[in-house]
mmCIF file of C-alpha atoms and ligand atoms in Angstrom:
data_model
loop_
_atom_site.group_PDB
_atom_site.id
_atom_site.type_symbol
_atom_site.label_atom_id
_atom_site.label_comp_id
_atom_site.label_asym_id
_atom_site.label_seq_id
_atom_site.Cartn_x
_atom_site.Cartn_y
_atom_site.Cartn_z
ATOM 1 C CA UNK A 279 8.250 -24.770 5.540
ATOM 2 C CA UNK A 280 6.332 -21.609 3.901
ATOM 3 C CA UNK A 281 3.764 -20.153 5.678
ATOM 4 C CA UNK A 282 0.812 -21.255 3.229
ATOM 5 C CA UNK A 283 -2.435 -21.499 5.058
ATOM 6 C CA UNK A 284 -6.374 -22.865 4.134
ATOM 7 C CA UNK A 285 -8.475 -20.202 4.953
ATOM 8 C CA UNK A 286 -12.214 -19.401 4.686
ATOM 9 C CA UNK A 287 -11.546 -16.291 3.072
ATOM 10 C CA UNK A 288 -14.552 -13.148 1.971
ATOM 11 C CA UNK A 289 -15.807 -13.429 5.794
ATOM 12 C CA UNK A 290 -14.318 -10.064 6.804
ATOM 13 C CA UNK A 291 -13.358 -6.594 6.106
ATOM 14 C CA UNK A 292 -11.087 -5.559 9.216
ATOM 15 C CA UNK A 293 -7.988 -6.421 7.323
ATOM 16 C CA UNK A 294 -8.458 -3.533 5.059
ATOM 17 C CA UNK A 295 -7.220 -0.256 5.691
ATOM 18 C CA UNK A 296 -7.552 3.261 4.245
ATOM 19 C CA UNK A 297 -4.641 5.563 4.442
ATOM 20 C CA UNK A 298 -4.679 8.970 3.678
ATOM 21 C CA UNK A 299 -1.525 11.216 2.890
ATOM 22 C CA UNK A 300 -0.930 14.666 3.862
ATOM 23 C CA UNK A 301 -4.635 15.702 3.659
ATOM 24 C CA UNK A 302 -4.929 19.567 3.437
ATOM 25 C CA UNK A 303 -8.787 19.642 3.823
ATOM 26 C CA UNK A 304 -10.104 18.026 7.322
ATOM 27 C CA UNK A 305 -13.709 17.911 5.593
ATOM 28 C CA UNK A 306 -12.143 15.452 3.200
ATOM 29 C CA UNK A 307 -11.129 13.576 5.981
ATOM 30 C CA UNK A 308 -14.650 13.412 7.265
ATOM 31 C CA UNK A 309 -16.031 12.391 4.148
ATOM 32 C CA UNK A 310 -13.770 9.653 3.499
ATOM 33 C CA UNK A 311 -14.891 8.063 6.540
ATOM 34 C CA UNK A 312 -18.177 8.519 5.946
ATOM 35 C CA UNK A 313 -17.518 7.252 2.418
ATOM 36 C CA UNK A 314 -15.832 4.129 4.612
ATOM 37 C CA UNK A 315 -18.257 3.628 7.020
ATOM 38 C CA UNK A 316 -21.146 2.786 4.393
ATOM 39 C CA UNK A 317 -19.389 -0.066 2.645
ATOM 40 C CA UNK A 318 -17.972 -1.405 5.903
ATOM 41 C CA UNK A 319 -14.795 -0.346 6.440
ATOM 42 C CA UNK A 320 -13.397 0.898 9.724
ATOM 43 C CA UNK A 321 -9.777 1.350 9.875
ATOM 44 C CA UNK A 322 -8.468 4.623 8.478
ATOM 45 C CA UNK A 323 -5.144 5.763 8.807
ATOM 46 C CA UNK A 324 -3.818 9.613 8.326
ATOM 47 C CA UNK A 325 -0.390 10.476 7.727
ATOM 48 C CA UNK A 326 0.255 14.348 8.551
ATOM 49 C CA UNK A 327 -2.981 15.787 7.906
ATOM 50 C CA UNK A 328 -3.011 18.953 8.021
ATOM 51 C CA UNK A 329 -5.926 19.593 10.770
ATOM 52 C CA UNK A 330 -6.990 16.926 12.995
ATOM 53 C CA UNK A 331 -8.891 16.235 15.236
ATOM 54 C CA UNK A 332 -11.505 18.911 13.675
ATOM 55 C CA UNK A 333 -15.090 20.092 13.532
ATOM 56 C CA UNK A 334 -15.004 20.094 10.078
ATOM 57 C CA UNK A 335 -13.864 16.256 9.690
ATOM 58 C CA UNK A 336 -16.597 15.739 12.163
ATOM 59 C CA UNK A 337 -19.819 17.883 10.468
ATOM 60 C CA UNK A 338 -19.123 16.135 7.322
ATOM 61 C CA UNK A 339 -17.948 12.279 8.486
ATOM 62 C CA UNK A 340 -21.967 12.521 9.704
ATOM 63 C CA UNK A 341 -22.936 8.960 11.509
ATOM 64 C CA UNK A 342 -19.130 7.648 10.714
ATOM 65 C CA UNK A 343 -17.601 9.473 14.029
ATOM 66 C CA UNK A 344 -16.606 6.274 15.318
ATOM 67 C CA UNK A 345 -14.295 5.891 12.440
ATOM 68 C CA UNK A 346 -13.020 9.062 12.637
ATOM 69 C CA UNK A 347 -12.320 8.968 16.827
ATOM 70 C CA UNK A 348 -10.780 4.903 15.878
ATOM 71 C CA UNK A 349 -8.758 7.074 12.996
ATOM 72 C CA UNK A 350 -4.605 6.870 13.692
ATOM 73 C CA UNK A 351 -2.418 9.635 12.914
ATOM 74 C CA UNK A 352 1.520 8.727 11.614
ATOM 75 C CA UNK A 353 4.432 10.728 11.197
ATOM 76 C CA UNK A 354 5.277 9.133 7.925
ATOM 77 C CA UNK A 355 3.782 6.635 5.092
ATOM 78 C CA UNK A 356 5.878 3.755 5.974
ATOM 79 C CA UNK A 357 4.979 3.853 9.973
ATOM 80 C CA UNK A 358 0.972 3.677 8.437
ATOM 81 C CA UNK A 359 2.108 0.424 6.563
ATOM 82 C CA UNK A 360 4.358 -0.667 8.899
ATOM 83 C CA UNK A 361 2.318 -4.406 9.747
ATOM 84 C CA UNK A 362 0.928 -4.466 6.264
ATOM 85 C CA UNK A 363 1.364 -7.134 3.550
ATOM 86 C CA UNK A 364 -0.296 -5.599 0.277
ATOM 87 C CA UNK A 365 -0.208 -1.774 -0.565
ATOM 88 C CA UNK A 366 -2.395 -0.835 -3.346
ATOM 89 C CA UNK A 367 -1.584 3.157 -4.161
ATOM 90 C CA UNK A 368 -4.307 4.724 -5.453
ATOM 91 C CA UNK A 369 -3.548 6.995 -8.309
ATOM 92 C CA UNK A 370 -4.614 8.468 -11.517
ATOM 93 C CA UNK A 371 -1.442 8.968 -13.374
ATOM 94 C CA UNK A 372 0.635 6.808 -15.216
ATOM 95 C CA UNK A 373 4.223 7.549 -14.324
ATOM 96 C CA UNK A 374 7.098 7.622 -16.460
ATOM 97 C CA UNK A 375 8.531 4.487 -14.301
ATOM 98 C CA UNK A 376 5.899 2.109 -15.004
ATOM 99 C CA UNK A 377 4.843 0.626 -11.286
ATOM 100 C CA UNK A 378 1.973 -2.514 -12.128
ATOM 101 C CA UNK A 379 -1.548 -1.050 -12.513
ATOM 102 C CA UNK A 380 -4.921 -2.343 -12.263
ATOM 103 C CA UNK A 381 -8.118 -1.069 -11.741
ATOM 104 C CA UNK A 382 -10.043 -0.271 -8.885
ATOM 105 C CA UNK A 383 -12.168 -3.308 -9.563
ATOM 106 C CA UNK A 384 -9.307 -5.599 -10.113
ATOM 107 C CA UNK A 385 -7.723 -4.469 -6.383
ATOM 108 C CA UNK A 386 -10.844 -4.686 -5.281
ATOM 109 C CA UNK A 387 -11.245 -8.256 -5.802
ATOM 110 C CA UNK A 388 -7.273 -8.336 -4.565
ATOM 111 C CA UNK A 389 -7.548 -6.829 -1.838
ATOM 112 C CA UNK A 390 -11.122 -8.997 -0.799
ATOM 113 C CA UNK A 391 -9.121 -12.061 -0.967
ATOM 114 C CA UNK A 392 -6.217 -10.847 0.720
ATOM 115 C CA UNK A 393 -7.892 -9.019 3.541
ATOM 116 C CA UNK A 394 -8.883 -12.806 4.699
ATOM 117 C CA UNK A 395 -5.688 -13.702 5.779
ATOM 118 C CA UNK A 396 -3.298 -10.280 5.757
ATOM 119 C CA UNK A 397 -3.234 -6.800 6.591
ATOM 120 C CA UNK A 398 -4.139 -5.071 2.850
ATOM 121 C CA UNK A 399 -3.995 -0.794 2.633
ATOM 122 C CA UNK A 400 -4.823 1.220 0.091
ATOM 123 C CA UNK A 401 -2.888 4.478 -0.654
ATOM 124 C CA UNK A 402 -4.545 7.827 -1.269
ATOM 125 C CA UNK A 403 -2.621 11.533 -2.123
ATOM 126 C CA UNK A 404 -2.935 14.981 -1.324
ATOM 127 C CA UNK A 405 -5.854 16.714 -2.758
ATOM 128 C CA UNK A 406 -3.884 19.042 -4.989
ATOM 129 C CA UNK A 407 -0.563 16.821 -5.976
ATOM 130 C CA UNK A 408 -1.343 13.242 -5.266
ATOM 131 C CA UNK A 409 1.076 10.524 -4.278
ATOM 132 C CA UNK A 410 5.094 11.520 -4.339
ATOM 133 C CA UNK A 411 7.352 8.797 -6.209
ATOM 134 C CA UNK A 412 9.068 8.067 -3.197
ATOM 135 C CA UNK A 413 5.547 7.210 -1.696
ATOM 136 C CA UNK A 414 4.545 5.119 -4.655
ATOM 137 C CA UNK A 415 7.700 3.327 -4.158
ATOM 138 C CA UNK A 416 6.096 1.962 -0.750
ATOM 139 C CA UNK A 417 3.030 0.516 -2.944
ATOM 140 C CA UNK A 418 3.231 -3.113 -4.399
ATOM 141 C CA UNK A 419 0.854 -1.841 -7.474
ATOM 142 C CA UNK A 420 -1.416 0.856 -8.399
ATOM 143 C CA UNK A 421 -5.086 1.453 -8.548
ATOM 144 C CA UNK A 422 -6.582 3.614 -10.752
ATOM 145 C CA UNK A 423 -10.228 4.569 -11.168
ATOM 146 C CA UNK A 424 -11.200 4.303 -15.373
ATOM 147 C CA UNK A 425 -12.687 7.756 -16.289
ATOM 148 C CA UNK A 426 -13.619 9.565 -19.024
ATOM 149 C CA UNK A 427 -10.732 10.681 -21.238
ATOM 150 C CA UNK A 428 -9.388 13.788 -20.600
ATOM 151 C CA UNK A 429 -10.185 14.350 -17.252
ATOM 152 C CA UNK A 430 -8.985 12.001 -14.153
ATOM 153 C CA UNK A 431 -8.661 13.219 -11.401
ATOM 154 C CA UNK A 432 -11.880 12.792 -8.862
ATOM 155 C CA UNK A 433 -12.204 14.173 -5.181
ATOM 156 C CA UNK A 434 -10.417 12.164 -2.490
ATOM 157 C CA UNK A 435 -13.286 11.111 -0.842
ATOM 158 C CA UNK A 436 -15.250 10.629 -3.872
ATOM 159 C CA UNK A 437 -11.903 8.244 -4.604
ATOM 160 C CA UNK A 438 -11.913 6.484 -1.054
ATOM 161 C CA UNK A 439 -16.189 6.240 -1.847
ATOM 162 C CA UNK A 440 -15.205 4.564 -5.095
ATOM 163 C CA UNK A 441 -12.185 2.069 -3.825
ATOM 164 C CA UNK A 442 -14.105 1.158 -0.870
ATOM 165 C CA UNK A 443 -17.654 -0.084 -2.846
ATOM 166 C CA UNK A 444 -15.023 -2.307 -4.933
ATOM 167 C CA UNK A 445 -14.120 -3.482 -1.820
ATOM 168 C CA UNK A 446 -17.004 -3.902 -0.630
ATOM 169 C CA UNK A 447 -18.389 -5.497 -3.961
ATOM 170 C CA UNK A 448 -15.306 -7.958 -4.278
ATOM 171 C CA UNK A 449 -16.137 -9.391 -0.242
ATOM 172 C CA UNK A 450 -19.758 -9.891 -0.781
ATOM 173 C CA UNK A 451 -19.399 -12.318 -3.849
ATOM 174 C CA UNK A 452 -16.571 -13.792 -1.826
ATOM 175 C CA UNK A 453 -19.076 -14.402 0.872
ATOM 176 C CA UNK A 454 -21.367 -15.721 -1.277
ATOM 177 C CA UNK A 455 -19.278 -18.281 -2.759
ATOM 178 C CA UNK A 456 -17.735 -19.114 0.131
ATOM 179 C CA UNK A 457 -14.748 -20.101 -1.306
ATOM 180 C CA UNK A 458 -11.808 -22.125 0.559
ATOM 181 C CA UNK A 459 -7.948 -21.299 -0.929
ATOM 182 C CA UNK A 460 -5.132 -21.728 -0.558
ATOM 183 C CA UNK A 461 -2.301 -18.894 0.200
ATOM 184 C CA UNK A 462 0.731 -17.452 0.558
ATOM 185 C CA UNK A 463 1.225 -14.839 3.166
ATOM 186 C CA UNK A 464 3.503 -11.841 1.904
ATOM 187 C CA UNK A 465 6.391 -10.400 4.241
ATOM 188 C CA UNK A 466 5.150 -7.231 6.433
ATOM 189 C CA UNK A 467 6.429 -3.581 4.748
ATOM 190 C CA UNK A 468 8.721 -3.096 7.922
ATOM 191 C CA UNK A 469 10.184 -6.448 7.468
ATOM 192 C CA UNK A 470 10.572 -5.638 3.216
ATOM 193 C CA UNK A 471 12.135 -2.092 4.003
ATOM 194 C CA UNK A 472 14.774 -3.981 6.273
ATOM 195 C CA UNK A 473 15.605 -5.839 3.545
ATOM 196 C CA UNK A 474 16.088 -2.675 1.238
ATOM 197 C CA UNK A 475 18.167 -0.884 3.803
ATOM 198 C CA UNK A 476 20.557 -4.272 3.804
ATOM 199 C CA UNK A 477 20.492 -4.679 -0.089
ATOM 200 C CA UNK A 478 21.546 -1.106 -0.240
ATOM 201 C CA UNK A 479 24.287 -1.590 2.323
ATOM 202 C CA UNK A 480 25.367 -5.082 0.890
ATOM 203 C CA UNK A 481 25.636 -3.498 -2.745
ATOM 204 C CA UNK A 482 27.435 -0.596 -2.125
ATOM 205 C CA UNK A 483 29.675 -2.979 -0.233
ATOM 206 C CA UNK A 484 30.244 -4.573 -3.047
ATOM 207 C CA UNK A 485 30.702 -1.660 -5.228
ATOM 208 C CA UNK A 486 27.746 -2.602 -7.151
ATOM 209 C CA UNK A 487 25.834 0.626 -6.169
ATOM 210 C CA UNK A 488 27.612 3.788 -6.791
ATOM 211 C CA UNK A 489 26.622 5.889 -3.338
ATOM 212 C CA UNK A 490 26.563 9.139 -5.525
ATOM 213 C CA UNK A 491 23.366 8.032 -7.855
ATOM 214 C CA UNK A 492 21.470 5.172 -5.713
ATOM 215 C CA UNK A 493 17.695 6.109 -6.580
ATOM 216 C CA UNK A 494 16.906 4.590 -9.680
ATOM 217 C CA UNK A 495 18.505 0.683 -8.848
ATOM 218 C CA UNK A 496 17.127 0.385 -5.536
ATOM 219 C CA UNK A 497 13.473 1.565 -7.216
ATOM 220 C CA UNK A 498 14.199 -1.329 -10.127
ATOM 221 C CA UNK A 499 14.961 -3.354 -7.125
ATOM 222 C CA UNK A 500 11.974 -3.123 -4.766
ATOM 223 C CA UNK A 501 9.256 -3.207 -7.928
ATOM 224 C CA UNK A 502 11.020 -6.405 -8.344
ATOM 225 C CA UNK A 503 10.404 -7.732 -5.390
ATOM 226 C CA UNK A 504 7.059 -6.130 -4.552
ATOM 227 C CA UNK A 505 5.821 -7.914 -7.566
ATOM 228 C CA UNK A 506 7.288 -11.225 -6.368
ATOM 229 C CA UNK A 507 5.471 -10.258 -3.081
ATOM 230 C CA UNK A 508 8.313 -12.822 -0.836
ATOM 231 C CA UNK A 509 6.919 -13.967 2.332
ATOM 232 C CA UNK A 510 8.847 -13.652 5.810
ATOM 233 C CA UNK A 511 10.836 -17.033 5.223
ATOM 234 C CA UNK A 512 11.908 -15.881 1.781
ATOM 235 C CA UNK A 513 12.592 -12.774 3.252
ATOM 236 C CA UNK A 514 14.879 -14.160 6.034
ATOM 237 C CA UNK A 515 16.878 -16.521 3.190
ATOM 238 C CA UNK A 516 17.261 -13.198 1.245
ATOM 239 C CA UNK A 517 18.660 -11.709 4.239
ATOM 240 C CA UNK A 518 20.633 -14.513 4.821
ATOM 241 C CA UNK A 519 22.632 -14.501 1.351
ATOM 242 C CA UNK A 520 23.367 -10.899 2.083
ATOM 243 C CA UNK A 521 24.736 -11.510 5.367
ATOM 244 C CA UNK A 522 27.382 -14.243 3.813
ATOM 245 C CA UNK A 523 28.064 -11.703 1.087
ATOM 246 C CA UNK A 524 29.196 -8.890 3.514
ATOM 247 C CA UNK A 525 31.204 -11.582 5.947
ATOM 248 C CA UNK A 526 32.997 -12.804 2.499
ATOM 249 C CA UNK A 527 34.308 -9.119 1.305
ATOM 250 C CA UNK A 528 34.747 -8.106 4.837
ATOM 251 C CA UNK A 529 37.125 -10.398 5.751
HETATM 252 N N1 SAH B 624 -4.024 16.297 -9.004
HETATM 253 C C1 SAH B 624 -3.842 15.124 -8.237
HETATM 254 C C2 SAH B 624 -5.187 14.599 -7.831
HETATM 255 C C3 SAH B 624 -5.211 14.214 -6.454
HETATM 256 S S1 SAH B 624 -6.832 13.721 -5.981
HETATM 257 C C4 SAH B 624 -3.109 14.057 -9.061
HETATM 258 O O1 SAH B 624 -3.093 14.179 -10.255
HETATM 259 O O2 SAH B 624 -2.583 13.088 -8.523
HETATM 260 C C5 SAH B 624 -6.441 12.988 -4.418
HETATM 261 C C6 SAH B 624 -6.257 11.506 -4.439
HETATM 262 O O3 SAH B 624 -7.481 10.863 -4.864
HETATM 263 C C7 SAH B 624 -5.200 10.955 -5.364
HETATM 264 O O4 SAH B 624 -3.904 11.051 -4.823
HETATM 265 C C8 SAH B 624 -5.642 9.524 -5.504
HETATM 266 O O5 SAH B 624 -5.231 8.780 -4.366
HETATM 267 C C9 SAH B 624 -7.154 9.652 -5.513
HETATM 268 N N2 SAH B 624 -7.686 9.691 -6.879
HETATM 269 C C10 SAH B 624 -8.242 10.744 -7.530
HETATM 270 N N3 SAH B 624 -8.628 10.388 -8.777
HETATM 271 C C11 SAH B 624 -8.308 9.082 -8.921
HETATM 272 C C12 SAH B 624 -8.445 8.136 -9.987
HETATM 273 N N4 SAH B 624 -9.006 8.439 -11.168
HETATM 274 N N5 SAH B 624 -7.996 6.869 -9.766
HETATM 275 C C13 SAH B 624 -7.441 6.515 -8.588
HETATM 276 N N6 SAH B 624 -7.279 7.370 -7.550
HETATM 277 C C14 SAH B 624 -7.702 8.633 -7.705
#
């Protein structure tokens, strides 16, 4: 009945992709790919950026330009995840709600595994502000790169360069062991936002969600289930139990 598959998994590194937010500087965007390109990773996303196409992307992205010209551009975060069953937002900061953190090494390995068998991205933020809350809400857990004390915060393509070598790392011992296992395929984001937008509807329905001051349950409520990571059958039975919930206070 669940979706859980054998797979051969550390075999390839399509299933990961690099999304960048609202980039201000285009020659970040070029060295990210670049940064990409040399630890095998092709499939970079940009939400808004602020120039591109551009020369500048290009001059520095040097040998990667067929990353770049493969790169999409979105109108918002959750279009870039839309098909995607992990996303790993990659910050620096601890916020004041805690979201689950790792480090870069830890998604690394994650994300290797995962990739095998499911679409995994990895979050990065503006050069100046980072990630919003509202984007880190999108992310199942956070990656952070360990640094000296004091002083955290590294370039955004030095951040993609570091990410993607963990990556990179993680796949090759996969490859080398060869490993078989056996998983469990999470739902899509698009198919985990529906289910947000009918939990929000069902509990206000039900007067458990006051309308006025929503924010804070339905953010309790997603890290819930983003770390119970539900597959698309799960998913569907959630939706399910909602559905018999509104019928019974409707009629
Ligand atoms: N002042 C911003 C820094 C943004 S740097 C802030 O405090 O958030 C641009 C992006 O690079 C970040 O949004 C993050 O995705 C990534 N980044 C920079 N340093 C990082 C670190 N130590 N660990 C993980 N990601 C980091």
């Amino acid at each position: 009945m669940f979706p859980l598959r054998v797979v051969q998994v550390g075999l390839s590194m399509s299933g990961v992709r690099i999304i960048l937010v609202d980039t201000s500087h285009p020659g970040n965007i070029g060295a990210a790919a670049r940064a990409m390109k040399t630890m095998g990773l092709t499939d970079l996303s940009l939400v808004t950026p602020h120039a591109f196409p551009s020369a500048q992307a290009t001059a520095r992205a040097t040998g990667a330009d067929d990353v770049l010209d493969a790169a999409r551009v979105f109108p918002s975060l959750s279009e870039a995840i839309a098909e995607c069953n992990l996303v790993i937002g990659s910050s620096a900061r601890a916020r004041h709600i805690d979201w689950p953190q790792m480090t870069v090494r830890e998604a690394g390995n994650l994300a290797a595994h995962r990739a095998t068998h499911a679409s995994v991205a990895f979050v990065f933020g503006r050069e100046r502000t980072g990630l919003t809350n509202a984007e880190l809400d999108h992310c199942h857990c956070l990656a952070y790169i360990p640094t000296h004390s004091g002083y955290h915060s590294l370039n955004l393509a030095a951040a993609v360069q570091v990410v993607a070598y963990e990556v990179h790392m993680a796949n090759q011992t996969l490859c080398e062991a060869s490993t078989l296992a056996s998983v469990q395929i999470p739902a899509p984001a698009i198919e985990m936002d529906r289910l947000y937008e009918h939990l929000e509807q069902t509990l206000t329905e039900v007067d458990f969600l006051n309308p006025a001051h929503p924010r804070l349950l339905m953010r309790r409520l997603r890290r819930l289930f983003n770390r119970a990571q539900p597959d698309a059958v799960e998913v569907n039975i959630l939706r399910g139990i909602l559905t018999a919930v509104q019928r019974s206070k409707r009629c």
